[in-house]
Tab-separated table of C-alpha atoms in Angstrom:
chain	number	residue	atom	x	y	z
A	1	MET	CA	6.105	18.311	18.825
A	2	GLN	CA	2.963	18.389	20.885
A	3	LEU	CA	1.891	15.042	22.262
A	4	ILE	CA	-1.660	13.893	21.732
A	5	ALA	CA	-3.615	12.376	24.597
A	6	TRP	CA	-5.117	9.259	23.078
A	7	LYS	CA	-8.743	8.522	23.859
A	8	LYS	CA	-9.788	4.935	24.424
A	9	ILE	CA	-12.706	3.897	22.242
A	10	GLY	CA	-14.710	0.870	23.200
A	11	LYS	CA	-12.353	-1.964	24.118
A	12	LEU	CA	-9.477	-0.855	21.915
A	13	ASP	CA	-5.968	-0.477	23.279
A	14	MET	CA	-4.667	2.993	24.061
A	15	THR	CA	-1.973	2.685	21.386
A	16	GLU	CA	-4.443	2.365	18.507
A	17	VAL	CA	-4.038	5.488	16.383
A	18	ILE	CA	-6.256	4.621	13.400
A	19	GLU	CA	-9.469	2.687	13.778
A	20	ALA	CA	-12.560	2.060	11.717
A	21	LYS	CA	-15.723	0.159	12.504
A	22	GLY	CA	-18.085	-0.759	9.688
A	23	LEU	CA	-16.687	2.094	7.571
A	24	ALA	CA	-18.611	2.398	4.316
A	25	ARG	CA	-18.974	4.721	1.372
A	26	SER	CA	-21.411	4.517	-1.504
A	27	PHE	CA	-21.768	6.657	-4.609
A	28	GLY	CA	-25.361	6.112	-5.618
A	29	ASP	CA	-25.689	2.397	-6.331
A	30	LEU	CA	-21.926	1.895	-6.348
A	31	VAL	CA	-20.511	0.584	-3.068
A	32	ALA	CA	-16.872	1.666	-2.991
A	33	VAL	CA	-16.083	0.682	0.616
A	34	ASP	CA	-18.301	-1.968	2.140
A	35	GLY	CA	-18.278	-1.901	5.958
A	36	ILE	CA	-14.587	-2.416	6.703
A	37	ASP	CA	-12.979	-2.738	10.146
A	38	LEU	CA	-9.430	-1.449	10.642
A	39	SER	CA	-7.083	-0.995	13.577
A	40	VAL	CA	-3.583	0.461	13.237
A	41	SER	CA	-1.183	0.831	16.156
A	42	GLU	CA	0.970	3.866	16.824
A	43	GLY	CA	4.387	3.531	15.176
A	44	GLU	CA	3.214	0.867	12.724
A	45	VAL	CA	3.657	0.756	8.940
A	46	PHE	CA	0.319	-0.587	7.755
A	47	GLY	CA	-0.136	-1.696	4.159
A	48	PHE	CA	-3.494	-1.470	2.402
A	49	LEU	CA	-3.097	-3.715	-0.648
A	50	GLY	CA	-5.480	-4.156	-3.536
A	51	PRO	CA	-6.039	-3.637	-7.266
A	52	ASN	CA	-7.237	-0.418	-8.883
A	53	GLY	CA	-10.854	0.261	-7.979
A	54	ALA	CA	-10.793	-1.901	-4.852
A	55	GLY	CA	-11.659	1.002	-2.530
A	56	LYS	CA	-8.200	1.902	-1.179
A	57	SER	CA	-8.217	5.595	-2.079
A	58	THR	CA	-11.834	6.039	-1.010
A	59	ALA	CA	-10.992	4.615	2.417
A	60	VAL	CA	-7.993	6.955	2.742
A	61	ARG	CA	-10.103	9.972	1.804
A	62	MET	CA	-12.547	9.117	4.570
A	63	LEU	CA	-9.794	8.578	7.146
A	64	THR	CA	-8.214	11.914	6.205
A	65	THR	CA	-11.530	13.843	6.433
A	66	LEU	CA	-11.695	14.547	2.679
A	67	LEU	CA	-14.782	12.403	2.175
A	68	SER	CA	-17.666	11.726	4.543
A	69	PRO	CA	-18.598	8.095	5.243
A	70	THR	CA	-22.076	6.885	4.381
A	71	GLY	CA	-21.838	4.264	7.122
A	72	GLY	CA	-19.823	3.295	10.163
A	73	GLN	CA	-17.258	5.327	12.112
A	74	ALA	CA	-13.566	6.131	11.921
A	75	PHE	CA	-11.147	7.690	14.394
A	76	VAL	CA	-7.595	8.969	14.004
A	77	GLY	CA	-5.682	9.755	17.167
A	78	GLY	CA	-8.916	9.303	19.095
A	79	HIS	CA	-10.711	11.974	17.043
A	80	ASP	CA	-13.858	11.231	15.060
A	81	VAL	CA	-13.070	11.958	11.394
A	82	VAL	CA	-16.504	13.546	10.907
A	83	LYS	CA	-17.217	15.297	14.213
A	84	ASN	CA	-13.636	16.367	14.935
A	85	ALA	CA	-12.206	16.754	11.447
A	86	SER	CA	-10.060	19.785	12.306
A	87	ASP	CA	-8.395	17.884	15.172
A	88	VAL	CA	-7.630	14.998	12.831
A	89	ARG	CA	-6.018	17.312	10.264
A	90	LYS	CA	-3.636	18.704	12.873
A	91	ILE	CA	-1.963	15.349	13.477
A	92	ILE	CA	-1.896	13.818	9.993
A	93	GLY	CA	0.156	14.251	6.841
A	94	VAL	CA	-1.358	13.236	3.515
A	95	ALA	CA	0.288	12.487	0.172
A	96	LEU	CA	-2.441	11.575	-2.290
A	97	GLN	CA	-1.931	9.841	-5.617
A	98	ASP	CA	-3.626	12.665	-7.535
A	99	ALA	CA	-2.353	15.596	-5.465
A	100	ALA	CA	-2.301	18.884	-7.383
A	101	ILE	CA	0.980	20.801	-7.139
A	102	ASP	CA	1.304	24.270	-8.700
A	103	PRO	CA	3.848	23.849	-11.523
A	104	LEU	CA	4.731	27.558	-11.541
A	105	MET	CA	5.978	27.626	-7.948
A	106	THR	CA	9.346	26.329	-6.780
A	107	GLY	CA	9.743	23.491	-4.328
A	108	ARG	CA	10.941	25.897	-1.645
A	109	GLU	CA	7.994	28.251	-2.218
A	110	LEU	CA	5.486	25.410	-1.912
A	111	LEU	CA	7.014	24.287	1.380
A	112	LYS	CA	6.817	27.864	2.718
A	113	LEU	CA	3.167	28.074	1.678
A	114	GLN	CA	2.378	24.749	3.338
A	115	ALA	CA	4.058	25.955	6.530
A	116	VAL	CA	1.934	29.139	6.533
A	117	LEU	CA	-1.226	27.045	6.153
A	118	HIS	CA	-0.204	25.070	9.246
A	119	GLY	CA	0.576	28.213	11.232
A	120	ILE	CA	4.281	27.477	11.569
A	121	PRO	CA	6.385	30.573	12.453
A	122	ARG	CA	8.552	31.851	9.589
A	123	PRO	CA	11.990	31.041	11.110
A	124	SER	CA	10.893	27.509	11.973
A	125	ALA	CA	9.295	27.086	8.559
A	126	ARG	CA	12.478	28.139	6.752
A	127	LYS	CA	14.615	25.725	8.764
A	128	ARG	CA	12.117	22.895	8.482
A	129	GLY	CA	11.729	23.405	4.717
A	130	SER	CA	15.485	23.229	4.122
A	131	GLU	CA	15.759	20.079	6.231
A	132	LEU	CA	12.963	18.365	4.324
A	133	LEU	CA	14.339	19.340	0.923
A	134	GLU	CA	17.644	17.793	1.903
A	135	ARG	CA	15.995	14.697	3.328
A	136	VAL	CA	14.101	13.939	0.116
A	137	GLY	CA	17.063	14.793	-2.099
A	138	LEU	CA	15.717	18.010	-3.621
A	139	SER	CA	18.084	20.650	-2.229
A	140	ALA	CA	19.694	21.237	-5.635
A	141	ALA	CA	16.274	21.661	-7.276
A	142	ALA	CA	14.684	23.678	-4.457
A	143	ASP	CA	14.511	26.921	-6.461
A	144	ARG	CA	13.393	25.382	-9.730
A	145	ARG	CA	9.776	25.540	-10.822
A	146	VAL	CA	7.961	22.322	-10.041
A	147	GLY	CA	6.837	22.095	-13.666
A	148	THR	CA	10.422	21.118	-14.528
A	149	TYR	CA	10.489	18.244	-11.992
A	150	SER	CA	10.364	14.609	-13.025
A	151	GLY	CA	7.601	12.353	-11.724
A	152	GLY	CA	9.878	10.965	-9.018
A	153	MET	CA	10.909	14.447	-7.899
A	154	ARG	CA	7.273	15.557	-7.655
A	155	ARG	CA	6.379	12.559	-5.502
A	156	ARG	CA	9.322	13.273	-3.197
A	157	LEU	CA	8.266	16.919	-2.950
A	158	ASP	CA	4.720	15.793	-2.154
A	159	LEU	CA	6.143	13.669	0.661
A	160	ALA	CA	8.082	16.667	2.009
A	161	LEU	CA	4.938	18.823	1.906
A	162	SER	CA	3.036	16.231	3.917
A	163	LEU	CA	5.759	16.267	6.598
A	164	ILE	CA	6.168	20.026	7.111
A	165	HIS	CA	4.155	20.054	10.368
A	166	GLU	CA	5.759	16.856	11.749
A	167	PRO	CA	2.614	14.701	11.677
A	168	ARG	CA	2.239	11.717	13.936
A	169	VAL	CA	0.354	9.816	11.235
A	170	LEU	CA	1.292	9.808	7.551
A	171	PHE	CA	-1.111	8.630	4.846
A	172	LEU	CA	0.566	7.649	1.570
A	173	ASP	CA	-1.842	6.812	-1.242
A	174	GLU	CA	0.007	4.733	-3.855
A	175	PRO	CA	3.144	6.882	-3.480
A	176	THR	CA	5.272	5.097	-6.099
A	177	THR	CA	2.768	4.635	-8.923
A	178	GLY	CA	4.496	5.452	-12.199
A	179	LEU	CA	7.965	5.849	-10.677
A	180	ASP	CA	11.100	4.245	-12.060
A	181	PRO	CA	12.847	1.601	-9.881
A	182	THR	CA	15.476	4.043	-8.580
A	183	SER	CA	12.913	6.650	-7.488
A	184	ARG	CA	10.754	3.940	-5.964
A	185	ALA	CA	13.667	2.577	-3.911
A	186	ALA	CA	14.561	6.088	-2.706
A	187	LEU	CA	11.019	6.725	-1.514
A	188	TRP	CA	10.904	3.334	0.230
A	189	GLU	CA	14.073	4.208	2.107
A	190	GLU	CA	12.616	7.527	3.241
A	191	VAL	CA	9.457	5.824	4.528
A	192	ARG	CA	11.585	3.344	6.484
A	193	ARG	CA	13.623	6.178	7.985
A	194	LEU	CA	10.544	8.169	8.981
A	195	ASN	CA	9.170	5.156	10.769
A	196	SER	CA	12.382	3.967	12.439
A	197	GLU	CA	13.891	7.318	13.440
A	198	PHE	CA	10.790	9.353	14.243
A	199	GLY	CA	8.216	6.693	15.073
A	200	THR	CA	5.833	8.019	12.423
A	201	THR	CA	2.778	5.832	11.905
A	202	VAL	CA	2.419	5.156	8.161
A	203	PHE	CA	-0.774	4.102	6.405
A	204	LEU	CA	0.312	2.993	2.936
A	205	THR	CA	-2.026	2.078	0.098
A	206	THR	CA	-0.476	0.189	-2.791
A	207	GLN	CA	-1.179	-2.188	-5.644
A	208	TYR	CA	2.414	-3.410	-5.667
A	209	LEU	CA	3.068	-6.708	-3.914
A	210	GLU	CA	6.766	-6.017	-3.439
A	211	GLU	CA	6.077	-2.609	-1.909
A	212	ALA	CA	3.681	-4.041	0.663
A	213	ASP	CA	6.073	-6.892	1.426
A	214	GLU	CA	9.085	-4.573	1.788
A	215	LEU	CA	7.555	-1.832	3.921
A	216	ALA	CA	4.542	-3.032	5.868
A	217	GLY	CA	4.635	-4.821	9.186
A	218	ARG	CA	0.986	-5.702	8.724
A	219	ILE	CA	-1.233	-5.794	5.647
A	220	ALA	CA	-4.939	-5.726	4.883
A	221	ILE	CA	-5.981	-6.910	1.421
A	222	ILE	CA	-9.059	-5.174	0.037
A	223	ASP	CA	-11.101	-6.290	-2.959
A	224	PHE	CA	-14.409	-4.853	-4.173
A	225	GLY	CA	-14.645	-2.711	-1.039
A	226	LYS	CA	-14.214	-5.582	1.433
A	227	ILE	CA	-11.183	-6.666	3.444
A	228	VAL	CA	-10.524	-10.274	2.467
A	229	ARG	CA	-7.303	-10.987	4.402
A	230	GLU	CA	-5.279	-9.308	7.140
A	231	GLY	CA	-2.015	-10.078	8.953
A	232	SER	CA	1.751	-9.717	8.707
A	233	PRO	CA	3.299	-10.576	5.315
A	234	ALA	CA	4.849	-13.702	6.831
A	235	GLU	CA	1.572	-14.820	8.415
A	236	LEU	CA	-0.358	-14.290	5.203
A	237	LYS	CA	2.148	-16.232	3.109
A	238	ASP	CA	2.413	-19.029	5.676
A	239	SER	CA	-1.371	-19.431	5.517
A	240	ILE	CA	-1.048	-20.560	1.888
A	241	GLY	CA	1.044	-23.600	2.807
A	242	ALA	CA	2.473	-25.403	-0.216
A	243	PRO	CA	4.653	-23.566	-2.764
A	244	THR	CA	3.070	-22.688	-6.097
A	245	LEU	CA	4.059	-24.668	-9.187
A	246	ARG	CA	3.347	-22.764	-12.409
A	247	ILE	CA	3.620	-24.551	-15.756
A	248	ASP	CA	3.341	-23.090	-19.256
A	249	ILE	CA	1.754	-25.483	-21.764
A	250	ASP	CA	0.050	-25.500	-25.131
A	251	PRO	CA	-3.480	-24.143	-24.447
A	252	GLN	CA	-4.933	-27.125	-26.342
A	253	ASN	CA	-3.661	-29.390	-23.551
A	254	LEU	CA	-5.089	-27.277	-20.735
A	255	ASP	CA	-7.860	-29.649	-19.634
A	256	ASN	CA	-5.586	-32.666	-19.816
A	257	ALA	CA	-2.883	-30.922	-17.774
A	258	GLN	CA	-5.349	-29.790	-15.112
A	259	SER	CA	-6.632	-33.336	-14.784
A	260	VAL	CA	-3.105	-34.670	-14.261
A	261	LEU	CA	-2.132	-31.935	-11.807
A	262	SER	CA	-5.246	-32.393	-9.684
A	263	GLY	CA	-3.528	-35.382	-8.089
A	264	PHE	CA	-0.574	-33.302	-6.906
A	265	GLY	CA	-2.194	-30.359	-5.159
A	266	ILE	CA	-4.942	-27.766	-5.039
A	267	ASP	CA	-5.612	-25.718	-8.171
A	268	ARG	CA	-4.547	-22.055	-8.007
A	269	PRO	CA	-5.477	-19.179	-10.331
A	270	ALA	CA	-3.166	-18.658	-13.304
A	271	ARG	CA	-2.971	-16.534	-16.427
A	272	ASP	CA	-3.909	-17.851	-19.888
A	273	GLY	CA	-1.652	-20.610	-21.213
A	274	ARG	CA	-0.519	-21.599	-17.746
A	275	VAL	CA	-1.704	-23.967	-15.037
A	276	ALA	CA	-0.856	-23.605	-11.364
A	277	ILE	CA	-1.218	-25.709	-8.238
A	278	GLY	CA	-0.120	-25.647	-4.633
A	279	LEU	CA	2.386	-28.482	-4.936
A	280	ASP	CA	2.189	-30.828	-1.964
A	281	GLY	CA	5.721	-32.026	-1.188
A	282	GLY	CA	7.389	-29.048	-2.857
A	283	VAL	CA	10.532	-29.395	-4.950
A	284	ALA	CA	10.833	-33.133	-4.342
A	285	LYS	CA	7.653	-33.665	-6.390
A	286	VAL	CA	8.563	-31.560	-9.447
A	287	ALA	CA	10.182	-34.391	-11.415
A	288	GLU	CA	7.208	-36.640	-10.693
A	289	VAL	CA	4.811	-33.953	-11.990
A	290	VAL	CA	6.787	-33.527	-15.223
A	291	SER	CA	6.875	-37.280	-15.795
A	292	ALA	CA	3.137	-37.573	-15.245
A	293	LEU	CA	2.419	-34.777	-17.723
A	294	GLU	CA	4.697	-36.351	-20.358
A	295	GLU	CA	2.986	-39.716	-19.918
A	296	HIS	CA	-0.312	-38.010	-20.781
A	297	GLY	CA	1.107	-36.230	-23.816
A	298	VAL	CA	1.430	-32.785	-22.256
A	299	GLU	CA	4.625	-30.935	-23.200
A	300	VAL	CA	6.042	-28.643	-20.513
A	301	LEU	CA	7.172	-25.370	-22.122
A	302	HIS	CA	8.313	-23.728	-18.895
A	303	LEU	CA	7.873	-24.285	-15.186
A	304	GLU	CA	8.681	-22.449	-11.985
A	305	LEU	CA	8.215	-23.258	-8.314
A	306	ASP	CA	7.794	-20.271	-6.023
A	307	ALA	CA	7.483	-19.947	-2.282
A	308	PRO	CA	4.047	-18.571	-1.318
A	309	SER	CA	3.737	-14.878	-2.186
A	310	LEU	CA	1.262	-12.118	-1.411
A	311	ASP	CA	-0.088	-12.650	-4.917
A	312	ASP	CA	-0.875	-16.247	-3.908
A	313	VAL	CA	-2.658	-14.886	-0.828
A	314	PHE	CA	-4.699	-12.527	-3.012
A	315	ALA	CA	-5.457	-15.318	-5.482
A	316	GLU	CA	-6.536	-17.695	-2.736
A	317	ALA	CA	-8.839	-15.051	-1.263
A	318	THR	CA	-10.372	-13.759	-4.506
A	319	GLY	CA	-9.920	-16.497	-7.113
A	320	ARG	CA	-7.757	-14.334	-9.382
A	321	ARG	CA	-4.293	-12.842	-9.562
A	322	LEU	CA	-3.596	-9.234	-8.636
A	323	GLU	CA	-3.510	-7.309	-11.914
A	324	GLY	CA	0.039	-6.892	-13.183
A	325	ALA	CA	1.484	-9.094	-10.443
A	326	GLU	CA	3.491	-11.997	-11.772
A	327	PRO	CA	6.069	-13.600	-9.476
A	328	SER	CA	9.586	-13.740	-10.900
A	329	ALA	CA	11.015	-17.079	-11.950
């Protein structure tokens, strides 16, 4: 694989492979990405976490030259994504959430076509295609039409297509959306292997807390087009401090319960019918909290105490829980 000579930009380190400064994109009056700054090192798995509509996919489309920014700059491998788009495309692989795959072609045929588009010689393309089909577990289905593939199989084929030219940087836009747990775990394992064995830099967008926690060495949380938190999963969770106590109660007692709990820690966002606080003192204070609620006539229907999670980080930064994210008991 040809090595790329990285170009230093400003004061950034030579190992920075993805960088954005004030990157923005508007659609009329709608601001989808609002002046974000990003820096991703070579060989890193970087997680871009946020709810639907936060601006994740729009940012990826700009970084992969599919959409022009309306503000700021972005560079991949030292190449400006606007001025040097063709150079960027040579070193990246892209698996988009809404990628269109011809259902009438077979998996093997699509890999051959992708290889032709990248100018890969036929013998190398044949060998590379077979290797990738085996790697993503599709060798047995290689000569079946893609229209017969399950959702998990299509996502794994999409990953193989993005790797045919051995990219240095791989963009995965919500790669496991809609997949069953087994398919999701298989794709996670392949991402880990790509990163550990080949040093592939991975830029992963996701709305799944567990996915970001499992795969990413560093995470940026985006909400309404702005980055609201950034750091390693451990750093982000440590920043929350106290564990989160969540208590289910009768909604009629909500105000009373919140008044009682205010003396035990800082209020945290919670779904309807539940109150939550950052419990100072942790597990040692749980019995005291329950006693105080009972003294004020508040019945505890269910409670759980969880170590700080990425959902807590998101809630602390935005004032609400990440949609569909509910920590397990």
